Amino acid sequence: MTNELDFDSYIRAGEPEKSEKSRAWAAAIGLQAVDGLKPSAYLYDVARRNIEGDITMEQAGRLVDAYYESKTVRADDGARTEEADKVSARIAQILSEKSFNFSPSYYIAIHKRLFEGVYKFAGMLRDYDITKKEWVLDGDTVLYGSAFELKAALDYDFDLERNFSYKNLSQEDVLHHLAQFVAHVWQIHAFGEGNTRTTAVFFIKYVRSLGYDATNDMFMEHSWYFRNALVRANYRNLDKDILETTDYLELFLRNLLFKERNELKNRYMHIRADEIFELQKSSDKTLENSDKSSDKMLESSEEIEKGSDKTLESSDKIEKGSDKMAESSEEIEKSSDKILELVQNDATLSAQKIAELLGISSRAVEKQLAALKEKGKLQRIGSKKGGYWKVIV
């Protein structure tokens, strides 16, 4: 058994019966997420067997019920898994049925069928007031229907809808009206638990009765969005400049009824979404600035590295210069040795004659002669014209 089932592959396969069953199971399982529930691997296996045609929807429901009747020991979270499995099987069965009745009694009967044996109050209107902290409202709650008038509130909304005329309405107007209707029914919150799942099942059946091919597999991935959209459609806080809006719910219905592909993001519905986005932008900007600073540091590092390269280059040039100086020094020393050798053979040689013999300038010879005299290696005896050179060993 596996807790993964590729419903899309069955839907795309093109077999009408398998596709219809897959859509029913996809919606049934997806709707458990609105109450934080997740079906077991056993339920997925039962769903697969039903889609493949091995068992009927009725048999699938009986198998799930029998499975939990046979379990004598349950884990702490077992009750929640049992609820997810049983309610999933029952939703799939109701969505597969071709019957429907537009009335408060049918709406209440759906709750009874879904939660019988799960909740003691299945099919019973609550007799107490409720509040629920909502993430999308930053911890605030929707004002739900008062316990003393729940039946009257349901009758009122259903009577309005029953007598409403869709004649000559554009698809936009129809969509807006349907969004308002389902939002009002959900806001009553007639039951202690299971309101969103009951409302979703009833609404799918209702829009099908109006002729729409509701792609109820939308609830597989976006059931939590559906609930948050219902919350925003029923919440106002004038002090914070917040009004109820069906805009988010209408986006969901466009995808559900018109096969559109609008982006459905829960975070967009948060009442502080703009503030959160600004904080996110600020955070992103900080990261961007940090990245820019890092880039500048890298650039500076590169400049330093380039400077180091230039320094090394200069160092290389100095070194080369030193080498050249060393080479020049060696050349000078060789020339000095040759000068000493020449004047030792002919003490009367003039600086000009030595220059001619060595192939260097007279000025260079003069400098070397002066250096040799300073070092005490050479001495001039007599005048510049009539004198001679004495080499000192």
mmCIF file of C-alpha atoms in Angstrom:
data_model
loop_
_atom_site.group_PDB
_atom_site.id
_atom_site.type_symbol
_atom_site.label_atom_id
_atom_site.label_comp_id
_atom_site.label_asym_id
_atom_site.label_seq_id
_atom_site.Cartn_x
_atom_site.Cartn_y
_atom_site.Cartn_z
ATOM 1 C CA MET A 1 0.000 0.000 0.000
ATOM 2 C CA THR A 2 1.131 3.526 -0.646
ATOM 3 C CA ASN A 3 0.013 6.921 0.507
ATOM 4 C CA GLU A 4 0.638 8.345 -2.949
ATOM 5 C CA LEU A 5 -1.779 8.052 -5.838
ATOM 6 C CA ASP A 6 -1.377 9.839 -9.157
ATOM 7 C CA PHE A 7 -4.945 10.988 -9.759
ATOM 8 C CA ASP A 8 -3.839 13.104 -12.736
ATOM 9 C CA SER A 9 -2.692 10.021 -14.641
ATOM 10 C CA TYR A 10 -6.185 8.538 -14.355
ATOM 11 C CA ILE A 11 -7.808 11.835 -15.321
ATOM 12 C CA ARG A 12 -5.546 12.238 -18.366
ATOM 13 C CA ALA A 13 -6.001 8.608 -19.430
ATOM 14 C CA GLY A 14 -9.296 9.530 -21.065
ATOM 15 C CA GLU A 15 -11.435 6.758 -19.584
ATOM 16 C CA PRO A 16 -14.558 8.634 -18.409
ATOM 17 C CA GLU A 17 -15.430 6.321 -15.517
ATOM 18 C CA LYS A 18 -11.896 6.266 -14.084
ATOM 19 C CA SER A 19 -11.529 10.007 -14.640
ATOM 20 C CA GLU A 20 -14.773 10.768 -12.776
ATOM 21 C CA LYS A 21 -13.829 8.534 -9.841
ATOM 22 C CA SER A 22 -10.343 10.047 -9.704
ATOM 23 C CA ARG A 23 -11.769 13.562 -9.518
ATOM 24 C CA ALA A 24 -14.108 12.538 -6.706
ATOM 25 C CA TRP A 25 -11.301 10.947 -4.679
ATOM 26 C CA ALA A 26 -8.933 13.857 -5.364
ATOM 27 C CA ALA A 27 -11.468 16.338 -3.966
ATOM 28 C CA ALA A 28 -12.372 14.054 -1.064
ATOM 29 C CA ILE A 29 -8.777 13.581 0.048
ATOM 30 C CA GLY A 30 -7.780 17.182 -0.627
ATOM 31 C CA LEU A 31 -10.604 18.568 1.515
ATOM 32 C CA GLN A 32 -9.183 16.869 4.614
ATOM 33 C CA ALA A 33 -6.374 19.435 4.587
ATOM 34 C CA VAL A 34 -8.770 22.209 5.699
ATOM 35 C CA ASP A 35 -8.773 20.577 9.141
ATOM 36 C CA GLY A 36 -5.149 19.466 9.046
ATOM 37 C CA LEU A 37 -6.001 15.821 8.359
ATOM 38 C CA LYS A 38 -4.158 13.311 6.211
ATOM 39 C CA PRO A 39 -5.623 9.970 5.080
ATOM 40 C CA SER A 40 -3.773 6.715 5.629
ATOM 41 C CA ALA A 41 -2.014 4.480 3.112
ATOM 42 C CA TYR A 42 -4.936 2.067 3.457
ATOM 43 C CA LEU A 43 -7.401 4.709 2.229
ATOM 44 C CA TYR A 44 -5.237 5.404 -0.840
ATOM 45 C CA ASP A 45 -5.185 1.707 -1.626
ATOM 46 C CA VAL A 46 -8.986 1.508 -1.333
ATOM 47 C CA ALA A 47 -9.271 4.527 -3.634
ATOM 48 C CA ARG A 48 -6.991 2.896 -6.201
ATOM 49 C CA ARG A 49 -9.035 -0.326 -6.158
ATOM 50 C CA ASN A 50 -12.223 1.663 -6.688
ATOM 51 C CA ILE A 51 -10.766 3.693 -9.569
ATOM 52 C CA GLU A 52 -9.471 0.500 -11.194
ATOM 53 C CA GLY A 53 -12.975 -0.955 -10.984
ATOM 54 C CA ASP A 54 -12.185 -3.726 -8.511
ATOM 55 C CA ILE A 55 -14.718 -2.446 -5.966
ATOM 56 C CA THR A 56 -17.687 -0.066 -6.001
ATOM 57 C CA MET A 57 -17.944 3.197 -4.068
ATOM 58 C CA GLU A 58 -20.298 1.527 -1.590
ATOM 59 C CA GLN A 59 -17.848 -1.315 -1.075
ATOM 60 C CA ALA A 60 -15.008 1.172 -0.604
ATOM 61 C CA GLY A 61 -16.943 2.894 2.194
ATOM 62 C CA ARG A 62 -17.763 -0.411 3.865
ATOM 63 C CA LEU A 63 -14.129 -1.550 3.673
ATOM 64 C CA VAL A 64 -12.929 1.607 5.420
ATOM 65 C CA ASP A 65 -15.583 1.314 8.146
ATOM 66 C CA ALA A 66 -14.772 -2.392 8.667
ATOM 67 C CA TYR A 67 -11.042 -1.634 8.768
ATOM 68 C CA TYR A 68 -11.458 0.657 11.764
ATOM 69 C CA GLU A 69 -13.996 -1.578 13.494
ATOM 70 C CA SER A 70 -11.377 -4.330 13.491
ATOM 71 C CA LYS A 71 -8.695 -2.134 15.053
ATOM 72 C CA THR A 72 -8.680 -2.698 18.830
ATOM 73 C CA VAL A 73 -5.752 -0.429 19.687
ATOM 74 C CA ARG A 74 -5.381 3.036 18.210
ATOM 75 C CA ALA A 75 -2.562 5.536 18.463
ATOM 76 C CA ASP A 76 -3.183 9.028 19.804
ATOM 77 C CA ASP A 77 -3.539 10.357 16.290
ATOM 78 C CA GLY A 78 -5.561 7.348 15.180
ATOM 79 C CA ALA A 79 -8.897 9.100 15.651
ATOM 80 C CA ARG A 80 -7.824 11.894 13.301
ATOM 81 C CA THR A 81 -6.612 9.420 10.670
ATOM 82 C CA GLU A 82 -9.849 7.455 11.035
ATOM 83 C CA GLU A 83 -11.814 10.654 10.491
ATOM 84 C CA ALA A 84 -9.777 11.507 7.397
ATOM 85 C CA ASP A 85 -10.255 8.009 5.913
ATOM 86 C CA LYS A 86 -13.962 7.666 6.644
ATOM 87 C CA VAL A 87 -14.894 11.187 5.567
ATOM 88 C CA SER A 88 -12.781 10.905 2.376
ATOM 89 C CA ALA A 89 -14.580 7.718 1.358
ATOM 90 C CA ARG A 90 -17.960 9.303 2.067
ATOM 91 C CA ILE A 91 -17.204 12.507 0.163
ATOM 92 C CA ALA A 92 -16.068 10.476 -2.849
ATOM 93 C CA GLN A 93 -19.309 8.499 -2.732
ATOM 94 C CA ILE A 94 -21.552 11.596 -2.485
ATOM 95 C CA LEU A 95 -19.707 13.316 -5.345
ATOM 96 C CA SER A 96 -20.166 10.200 -7.488
ATOM 97 C CA GLU A 97 -23.922 10.181 -6.968
ATOM 98 C CA LYS A 98 -26.141 11.847 -9.574
ATOM 99 C CA SER A 99 -28.839 12.920 -7.097
ATOM 100 C CA PHE A 100 -29.138 16.383 -5.550
ATOM 101 C CA ASN A 101 -31.660 18.486 -3.656
ATOM 102 C CA PHE A 102 -31.243 22.208 -3.131
ATOM 103 C CA SER A 103 -32.419 22.669 0.447
ATOM 104 C CA PRO A 104 -31.134 23.256 3.989
ATOM 105 C CA SER A 105 -32.217 19.724 4.897
ATOM 106 C CA TYR A 106 -29.971 18.238 2.166
ATOM 107 C CA TYR A 107 -27.109 20.422 3.373
ATOM 108 C CA ILE A 108 -27.605 19.127 6.922
ATOM 109 C CA ALA A 109 -27.964 15.553 5.643
ATOM 110 C CA ILE A 110 -24.551 15.816 3.949
ATOM 111 C CA HIS A 111 -22.975 16.673 7.314
ATOM 112 C CA LYS A 112 -24.717 13.671 8.889
ATOM 113 C CA ARG A 113 -23.503 11.284 6.150
ATOM 114 C CA LEU A 114 -19.944 12.571 6.318
ATOM 115 C CA PHE A 115 -19.455 12.521 10.072
ATOM 116 C CA GLU A 116 -21.779 9.803 11.387
ATOM 117 C CA GLY A 117 -19.764 7.665 13.791
ATOM 118 C CA VAL A 118 -17.031 10.321 13.786
ATOM 119 C CA TYR A 119 -18.779 13.155 15.658
ATOM 120 C CA LYS A 120 -21.610 12.657 18.147
ATOM 121 C CA PHE A 121 -23.236 15.790 16.749
ATOM 122 C CA ALA A 122 -23.226 14.618 13.108
ATOM 123 C CA GLY A 123 -26.175 16.219 11.330
ATOM 124 C CA MET A 124 -27.015 18.413 14.325
ATOM 125 C CA LEU A 125 -26.912 22.213 14.372
ATOM 126 C CA ARG A 126 -24.636 23.568 17.084
ATOM 127 C CA ASP A 127 -26.208 25.043 20.214
ATOM 128 C CA TYR A 128 -23.270 27.211 21.234
ATOM 129 C CA ASP A 129 -21.426 30.177 19.754
ATOM 130 C CA ILE A 130 -17.934 29.727 18.335
ATOM 131 C CA THR A 131 -14.824 31.700 17.430
ATOM 132 C CA LYS A 132 -11.741 30.527 15.557
ATOM 133 C CA LYS A 133 -8.357 32.171 15.360
ATOM 134 C CA GLU A 134 -7.428 32.532 11.714
ATOM 135 C CA TRP A 135 -3.881 32.808 10.392
ATOM 136 C CA VAL A 136 -5.084 34.826 7.419
ATOM 137 C CA LEU A 137 -6.656 37.329 9.855
ATOM 138 C CA ASP A 138 -3.485 37.566 11.930
ATOM 139 C CA GLY A 139 -5.170 35.680 14.800
ATOM 140 C CA ASP A 140 -8.578 37.371 14.621
ATOM 141 C CA THR A 141 -11.862 35.512 14.035
ATOM 142 C CA VAL A 142 -14.804 35.727 11.675
ATOM 143 C CA LEU A 143 -18.139 36.557 13.353
ATOM 144 C CA TYR A 144 -20.046 33.314 12.801
ATOM 145 C CA GLY A 145 -23.811 32.830 12.976
ATOM 146 C CA SER A 146 -25.484 32.984 16.387
ATOM 147 C CA ALA A 147 -26.478 29.594 17.804
ATOM 148 C CA PHE A 148 -30.088 30.609 18.454
ATOM 149 C CA GLU A 149 -30.865 31.394 14.786
ATOM 150 C CA LEU A 150 -28.842 28.960 12.711
ATOM 151 C CA LYS A 151 -31.816 27.194 11.120
ATOM 152 C CA ALA A 152 -33.486 30.517 10.340
ATOM 153 C CA ALA A 153 -30.259 31.838 8.789
ATOM 154 C CA LEU A 154 -29.921 28.754 6.569
ATOM 155 C CA ASP A 155 -33.555 28.982 5.472
ATOM 156 C CA TYR A 156 -33.119 32.663 4.640
ATOM 157 C CA ASP A 157 -30.005 32.196 2.465
ATOM 158 C CA PHE A 158 -31.458 29.170 0.684
ATOM 159 C CA ASP A 159 -34.753 30.983 -0.015
ATOM 160 C CA LEU A 160 -32.878 33.949 -1.479
ATOM 161 C CA GLU A 161 -30.851 31.684 -3.734
ATOM 162 C CA ARG A 162 -33.835 29.577 -4.774
ATOM 163 C CA ASN A 163 -35.717 32.701 -5.876
ATOM 164 C CA PHE A 164 -32.737 34.364 -7.530
ATOM 165 C CA SER A 165 -32.876 34.691 -11.328
ATOM 166 C CA TYR A 166 -29.700 34.088 -13.341
ATOM 167 C CA LYS A 167 -31.431 35.233 -16.505
ATOM 168 C CA ASN A 168 -29.406 37.605 -18.696
ATOM 169 C CA LEU A 169 -26.488 37.648 -16.254
ATOM 170 C CA SER A 170 -22.956 37.657 -17.602
ATOM 171 C CA GLN A 171 -20.603 34.903 -16.519
ATOM 172 C CA GLU A 172 -18.806 37.487 -14.373
ATOM 173 C CA ASP A 173 -22.037 38.334 -12.537
ATOM 174 C CA VAL A 174 -22.928 34.670 -12.125
ATOM 175 C CA LEU A 175 -19.503 33.958 -10.652
ATOM 176 C CA HIS A 176 -19.756 36.889 -8.234
ATOM 177 C CA HIS A 177 -23.218 35.825 -7.097
ATOM 178 C CA LEU A 178 -22.170 32.208 -6.523
ATOM 179 C CA ALA A 179 -19.176 33.417 -4.503
ATOM 180 C CA GLN A 180 -21.490 35.471 -2.287
ATOM 181 C CA PHE A 181 -23.910 32.591 -1.821
ATOM 182 C CA VAL A 182 -21.332 30.000 -0.749
ATOM 183 C CA ALA A 183 -19.603 32.575 1.478
ATOM 184 C CA HIS A 184 -22.871 33.375 3.278
ATOM 185 C CA VAL A 185 -23.739 29.704 3.842
ATOM 186 C CA TRP A 186 -20.241 28.995 5.180
ATOM 187 C CA GLN A 187 -20.344 32.053 7.489
ATOM 188 C CA ILE A 188 -23.376 30.611 9.301
ATOM 189 C CA HIS A 189 -21.088 27.742 10.388
ATOM 190 C CA ALA A 190 -24.068 25.621 11.297
ATOM 191 C CA PHE A 191 -22.078 22.737 12.805
ATOM 192 C CA GLY A 192 -19.551 22.338 15.593
ATOM 193 C CA GLU A 193 -16.963 20.881 13.172
ATOM 194 C CA GLY A 194 -16.783 19.952 9.513
ATOM 195 C CA ASN A 195 -18.391 23.109 8.105
ATOM 196 C CA THR A 196 -15.927 23.708 5.261
ATOM 197 C CA ARG A 197 -15.992 20.114 4.042
ATOM 198 C CA THR A 198 -19.797 20.006 4.179
ATOM 199 C CA THR A 199 -20.120 23.355 2.393
ATOM 200 C CA ALA A 200 -17.623 22.353 -0.308
ATOM 201 C CA VAL A 201 -19.415 19.079 -1.064
ATOM 202 C CA PHE A 202 -22.806 20.791 -1.199
ATOM 203 C CA PHE A 203 -21.456 23.600 -3.403
ATOM 204 C CA ILE A 204 -19.852 21.185 -5.899
ATOM 205 C CA LYS A 205 -23.160 19.335 -6.189
ATOM 206 C CA TYR A 206 -25.012 22.630 -6.574
ATOM 207 C CA VAL A 207 -22.881 24.124 -9.376
ATOM 208 C CA ARG A 208 -23.098 20.811 -11.212
ATOM 209 C CA SER A 209 -26.880 21.113 -11.026
ATOM 210 C CA LEU A 210 -26.470 24.504 -12.709
ATOM 211 C CA GLY A 211 -24.676 22.864 -15.610
ATOM 212 C CA TYR A 212 -21.042 23.546 -14.705
ATOM 213 C CA ASP A 213 -18.455 20.795 -15.037
ATOM 214 C CA ALA A 214 -16.838 21.563 -11.709
ATOM 215 C CA THR A 215 -13.270 20.305 -11.744
ATOM 216 C CA ASN A 216 -13.465 19.284 -8.128
ATOM 217 C CA ASP A 217 -9.875 17.990 -8.178
ATOM 218 C CA MET A 218 -9.064 21.672 -7.560
ATOM 219 C CA PHE A 219 -9.651 20.887 -3.901
ATOM 220 C CA MET A 220 -6.787 18.402 -3.963
ATOM 221 C CA GLU A 221 -4.205 21.183 -3.983
ATOM 222 C CA HIS A 222 -6.143 24.290 -3.006
ATOM 223 C CA SER A 223 -8.626 23.327 -0.285
ATOM 224 C CA TRP A 224 -6.783 25.480 2.265
ATOM 225 C CA TYR A 225 -6.927 28.412 -0.138
ATOM 226 C CA PHE A 226 -10.680 27.806 -0.517
ATOM 227 C CA ARG A 227 -11.163 28.041 3.241
ATOM 228 C CA ASN A 228 -9.034 31.176 3.606
ATOM 229 C CA ALA A 229 -10.928 32.781 0.728
ATOM 230 C CA LEU A 230 -14.194 32.082 2.593
ATOM 231 C CA VAL A 231 -12.682 33.700 5.686
ATOM 232 C CA ARG A 232 -11.720 36.870 3.796
ATOM 233 C CA ALA A 233 -15.173 37.005 2.206
ATOM 234 C CA ASN A 234 -16.702 37.273 5.696
ATOM 235 C CA TYR A 235 -14.297 39.512 7.600
ATOM 236 C CA ARG A 236 -14.333 43.261 8.065
ATOM 237 C CA ASN A 237 -12.418 45.547 10.389
ATOM 238 C CA LEU A 238 -13.123 49.194 9.632
ATOM 239 C CA ASP A 239 -10.631 50.346 12.257
ATOM 240 C CA LYS A 240 -7.901 48.686 10.182
ATOM 241 C CA ASP A 241 -9.536 49.698 6.891
ATOM 242 C CA ILE A 242 -10.321 46.070 5.989
ATOM 243 C CA LEU A 243 -13.532 45.105 4.170
ATOM 244 C CA GLU A 244 -14.941 41.714 3.302
ATOM 245 C CA THR A 245 -14.089 40.693 -0.273
ATOM 246 C CA THR A 246 -14.996 37.791 -2.553
ATOM 247 C CA ASP A 247 -12.133 38.580 -4.934
ATOM 248 C CA TYR A 248 -9.984 35.675 -3.711
ATOM 249 C CA LEU A 249 -12.920 33.283 -3.720
ATOM 250 C CA GLU A 250 -13.800 34.310 -7.268
ATOM 251 C CA LEU A 251 -10.262 33.483 -8.430
ATOM 252 C CA PHE A 252 -10.718 29.995 -7.006
ATOM 253 C CA LEU A 253 -14.131 29.630 -8.677
ATOM 254 C CA ARG A 254 -12.706 30.752 -12.008
ATOM 255 C CA ASN A 255 -10.284 27.848 -11.870
ATOM 256 C CA LEU A 256 -12.980 25.499 -10.563
ATOM 257 C CA LEU A 257 -15.715 26.365 -13.086
ATOM 258 C CA PHE A 258 -14.010 28.032 -16.055
ATOM 259 C CA LYS A 259 -10.807 25.943 -16.148
ATOM 260 C CA GLU A 260 -8.656 29.060 -15.742
ATOM 261 C CA ARG A 261 -5.222 28.890 -14.161
ATOM 262 C CA ASN A 262 -5.100 31.830 -11.828
ATOM 263 C CA GLU A 263 -2.289 31.832 -9.266
ATOM 264 C CA LEU A 264 -3.712 30.886 -5.865
ATOM 265 C CA LYS A 265 -1.402 31.876 -3.008
ATOM 266 C CA ASN A 266 -2.574 31.883 0.625
ATOM 267 C CA ARG A 267 -0.089 34.582 1.613
ATOM 268 C CA TYR A 268 -1.749 37.064 -0.748
ATOM 269 C CA MET A 269 -4.901 36.881 1.392
ATOM 270 C CA HIS A 270 -3.250 37.749 4.696
ATOM 271 C CA ILE A 271 -4.679 41.011 6.045
ATOM 272 C CA ARG A 272 -1.126 42.309 6.499
ATOM 273 C CA ALA A 273 0.041 41.015 3.133
ATOM 274 C CA ASP A 274 1.215 44.463 1.958
ATOM 275 C CA GLU A 275 3.159 45.003 5.170
ATOM 276 C CA ILE A 276 4.609 41.515 5.005
ATOM 277 C CA PHE A 277 5.576 42.050 1.365
ATOM 278 C CA GLU A 278 7.246 45.348 2.300
ATOM 279 C CA LEU A 279 9.188 43.574 5.040
ATOM 280 C CA GLN A 280 10.098 40.891 2.546
ATOM 281 C CA LYS A 281 11.176 43.526 0.031
ATOM 282 C CA SER A 282 13.193 45.261 2.759
ATOM 283 C CA SER A 283 14.774 41.940 3.654
ATOM 284 C CA ASP A 284 15.485 41.260 -0.020
ATOM 285 C CA LYS A 285 16.949 44.788 -0.364
ATOM 286 C CA THR A 286 19.166 44.200 2.653
ATOM 287 C CA LEU A 287 20.354 40.984 1.080
ATOM 288 C CA GLU A 288 20.816 42.813 -2.220
ATOM 289 C CA ASN A 289 22.844 45.560 -0.501
ATOM 290 C CA SER A 290 24.781 42.892 1.315
ATOM 291 C CA ASP A 291 25.480 41.239 -2.017
ATOM 292 C CA LYS A 292 26.514 44.611 -3.479
ATOM 293 C CA SER A 293 28.812 45.230 -0.503
ATOM 294 C CA SER A 294 30.262 41.795 -1.006
ATOM 295 C CA ASP A 295 30.726 42.583 -4.699
ATOM 296 C CA LYS A 296 32.455 45.867 -3.786
ATOM 297 C CA MET A 297 34.644 44.048 -1.309
ATOM 298 C CA LEU A 298 35.487 41.582 -4.044
ATOM 299 C CA GLU A 299 36.158 44.474 -6.423
ATOM 300 C CA SER A 300 38.384 46.115 -3.805
ATOM 301 C CA SER A 301 40.061 42.804 -3.267
ATOM 302 C CA GLU A 302 40.568 42.536 -7.004
ATOM 303 C CA GLU A 303 41.971 46.088 -7.069
ATOM 304 C CA ILE A 304 44.290 45.200 -4.202
ATOM 305 C CA GLU A 305 45.237 42.089 -6.085
ATOM 306 C CA LYS A 306 45.821 44.166 -9.197
ATOM 307 C CA GLY A 307 47.865 46.575 -7.064
ATOM 308 C CA SER A 308 49.811 43.634 -5.748
ATOM 309 C CA ASP A 309 50.300 42.460 -9.304
ATOM 310 C CA LYS A 310 51.537 45.937 -10.247
ATOM 311 C CA THR A 311 53.817 45.959 -7.210
ATOM 312 C CA LEU A 312 55.092 42.565 -8.208
ATOM 313 C CA GLU A 313 55.450 43.848 -11.754
ATOM 314 C CA SER A 314 57.403 46.868 -10.466
ATOM 315 C CA SER A 315 59.395 44.555 -8.289
ATOM 316 C CA ASP A 316 60.131 42.472 -11.338
ATOM 317 C CA LYS A 317 61.179 45.619 -13.190
ATOM 318 C CA ILE A 318 63.405 46.658 -10.268
ATOM 319 C CA GLU A 319 64.811 43.176 -10.193
ATOM 320 C CA LYS A 320 65.398 43.326 -13.911
ATOM 321 C CA GLY A 321 66.925 46.757 -13.409
ATOM 322 C CA SER A 322 69.144 45.337 -10.704
ATOM 323 C CA ASP A 323 70.091 42.557 -13.031
ATOM 324 C CA LYS A 324 70.913 45.093 -15.679
ATOM 325 C CA MET A 325 72.884 47.108 -13.129
ATOM 326 C CA ALA A 326 74.679 43.962 -12.127
ATOM 327 C CA GLU A 327 75.331 43.251 -15.778
ATOM 328 C CA SER A 328 76.557 46.851 -16.223
ATOM 329 C CA SER A 329 78.731 46.490 -13.133
ATOM 330 C CA GLU A 330 80.212 43.329 -14.540
ATOM 331 C CA GLU A 331 80.816 45.057 -17.856
ATOM 332 C CA ILE A 332 82.465 47.989 -16.083
ATOM 333 C CA GLU A 333 84.640 45.630 -14.086
ATOM 334 C CA LYS A 334 85.673 43.828 -17.255
ATOM 335 C CA SER A 335 86.435 47.174 -18.904
ATOM 336 C CA SER A 336 88.493 48.236 -15.867
ATOM 337 C CA ASP A 337 90.506 45.051 -16.066
ATOM 338 C CA LYS A 338 91.128 45.663 -19.746
ATOM 339 C CA ILE A 339 92.177 49.264 -19.030
ATOM 340 C CA LEU A 340 94.667 48.058 -16.435
ATOM 341 C CA GLU A 341 95.917 45.465 -18.885
ATOM 342 C CA LEU A 342 96.328 48.079 -21.644
ATOM 343 C CA VAL A 343 98.172 50.677 -19.550
ATOM 344 C CA GLN A 344 100.354 48.000 -18.026
ATOM 345 C CA ASN A 345 101.523 47.159 -21.553
ATOM 346 C CA ASP A 346 101.720 50.836 -22.588
ATOM 347 C CA ALA A 347 101.848 53.290 -19.670
ATOM 348 C CA THR A 348 101.658 56.295 -22.035
ATOM 349 C CA LEU A 349 98.204 55.554 -23.499
ATOM 350 C CA SER A 350 95.774 58.486 -23.403
ATOM 351 C CA ALA A 351 92.124 58.155 -22.357
ATOM 352 C CA GLN A 352 91.058 58.773 -25.957
ATOM 353 C CA LYS A 353 93.324 56.003 -27.254
ATOM 354 C CA ILE A 354 92.056 53.575 -24.608
ATOM 355 C CA ALA A 355 88.483 54.419 -25.650
ATOM 356 C CA GLU A 356 89.283 53.642 -29.265
ATOM 357 C CA LEU A 357 90.882 50.332 -28.332
ATOM 358 C CA LEU A 358 87.947 49.252 -26.128
ATOM 359 C CA GLY A 359 85.190 50.675 -28.377
ATOM 360 C CA ILE A 360 83.632 52.797 -25.660
ATOM 361 C CA SER A 361 83.324 56.506 -25.122
ATOM 362 C CA SER A 362 86.167 58.670 -23.802
ATOM 363 C CA ARG A 363 83.834 59.841 -21.028
ATOM 364 C CA ALA A 364 83.315 56.218 -19.890
ATOM 365 C CA VAL A 365 87.073 55.678 -19.900
ATOM 366 C CA GLU A 366 87.625 58.856 -17.875
ATOM 367 C CA LYS A 367 85.121 57.636 -15.267
ATOM 368 C CA GLN A 368 86.720 54.237 -15.035
ATOM 369 C CA LEU A 369 90.209 55.713 -14.780
ATOM 370 C CA ALA A 370 88.999 57.971 -11.966
ATOM 371 C CA ALA A 371 87.427 55.003 -10.223
ATOM 372 C CA LEU A 372 90.602 52.946 -10.551
ATOM 373 C CA LYS A 373 92.662 55.792 -9.094
ATOM 374 C CA GLU A 374 90.192 56.150 -6.224
ATOM 375 C CA LYS A 375 90.419 52.447 -5.500
ATOM 376 C CA GLY A 376 94.194 52.723 -5.447
ATOM 377 C CA LYS A 377 94.684 50.393 -8.419
ATOM 378 C CA LEU A 378 96.057 53.019 -10.750
ATOM 379 C CA GLN A 379 98.277 56.079 -10.352
ATOM 380 C CA ARG A 380 99.137 58.897 -12.733
ATOM 381 C CA ILE A 381 102.775 59.897 -12.742
ATOM 382 C CA GLY A 382 103.617 63.303 -14.219
ATOM 383 C CA SER A 383 101.467 65.680 -16.246
ATOM 384 C CA LYS A 384 98.433 64.794 -18.255
ATOM 385 C CA LYS A 385 100.312 65.111 -21.557
ATOM 386 C CA GLY A 386 103.897 64.082 -20.642
ATOM 387 C CA GLY A 387 103.178 61.714 -17.801
ATOM 388 C CA TYR A 388 102.464 57.960 -17.682
ATOM 389 C CA TRP A 389 100.275 55.371 -15.862
ATOM 390 C CA LYS A 390 101.533 53.217 -13.023
ATOM 391 C CA VAL A 391 99.560 50.072 -12.187
ATOM 392 C CA ILE A 392 99.626 49.297 -8.485
ATOM 393 C CA VAL A 393 99.494 45.570 -7.818
#
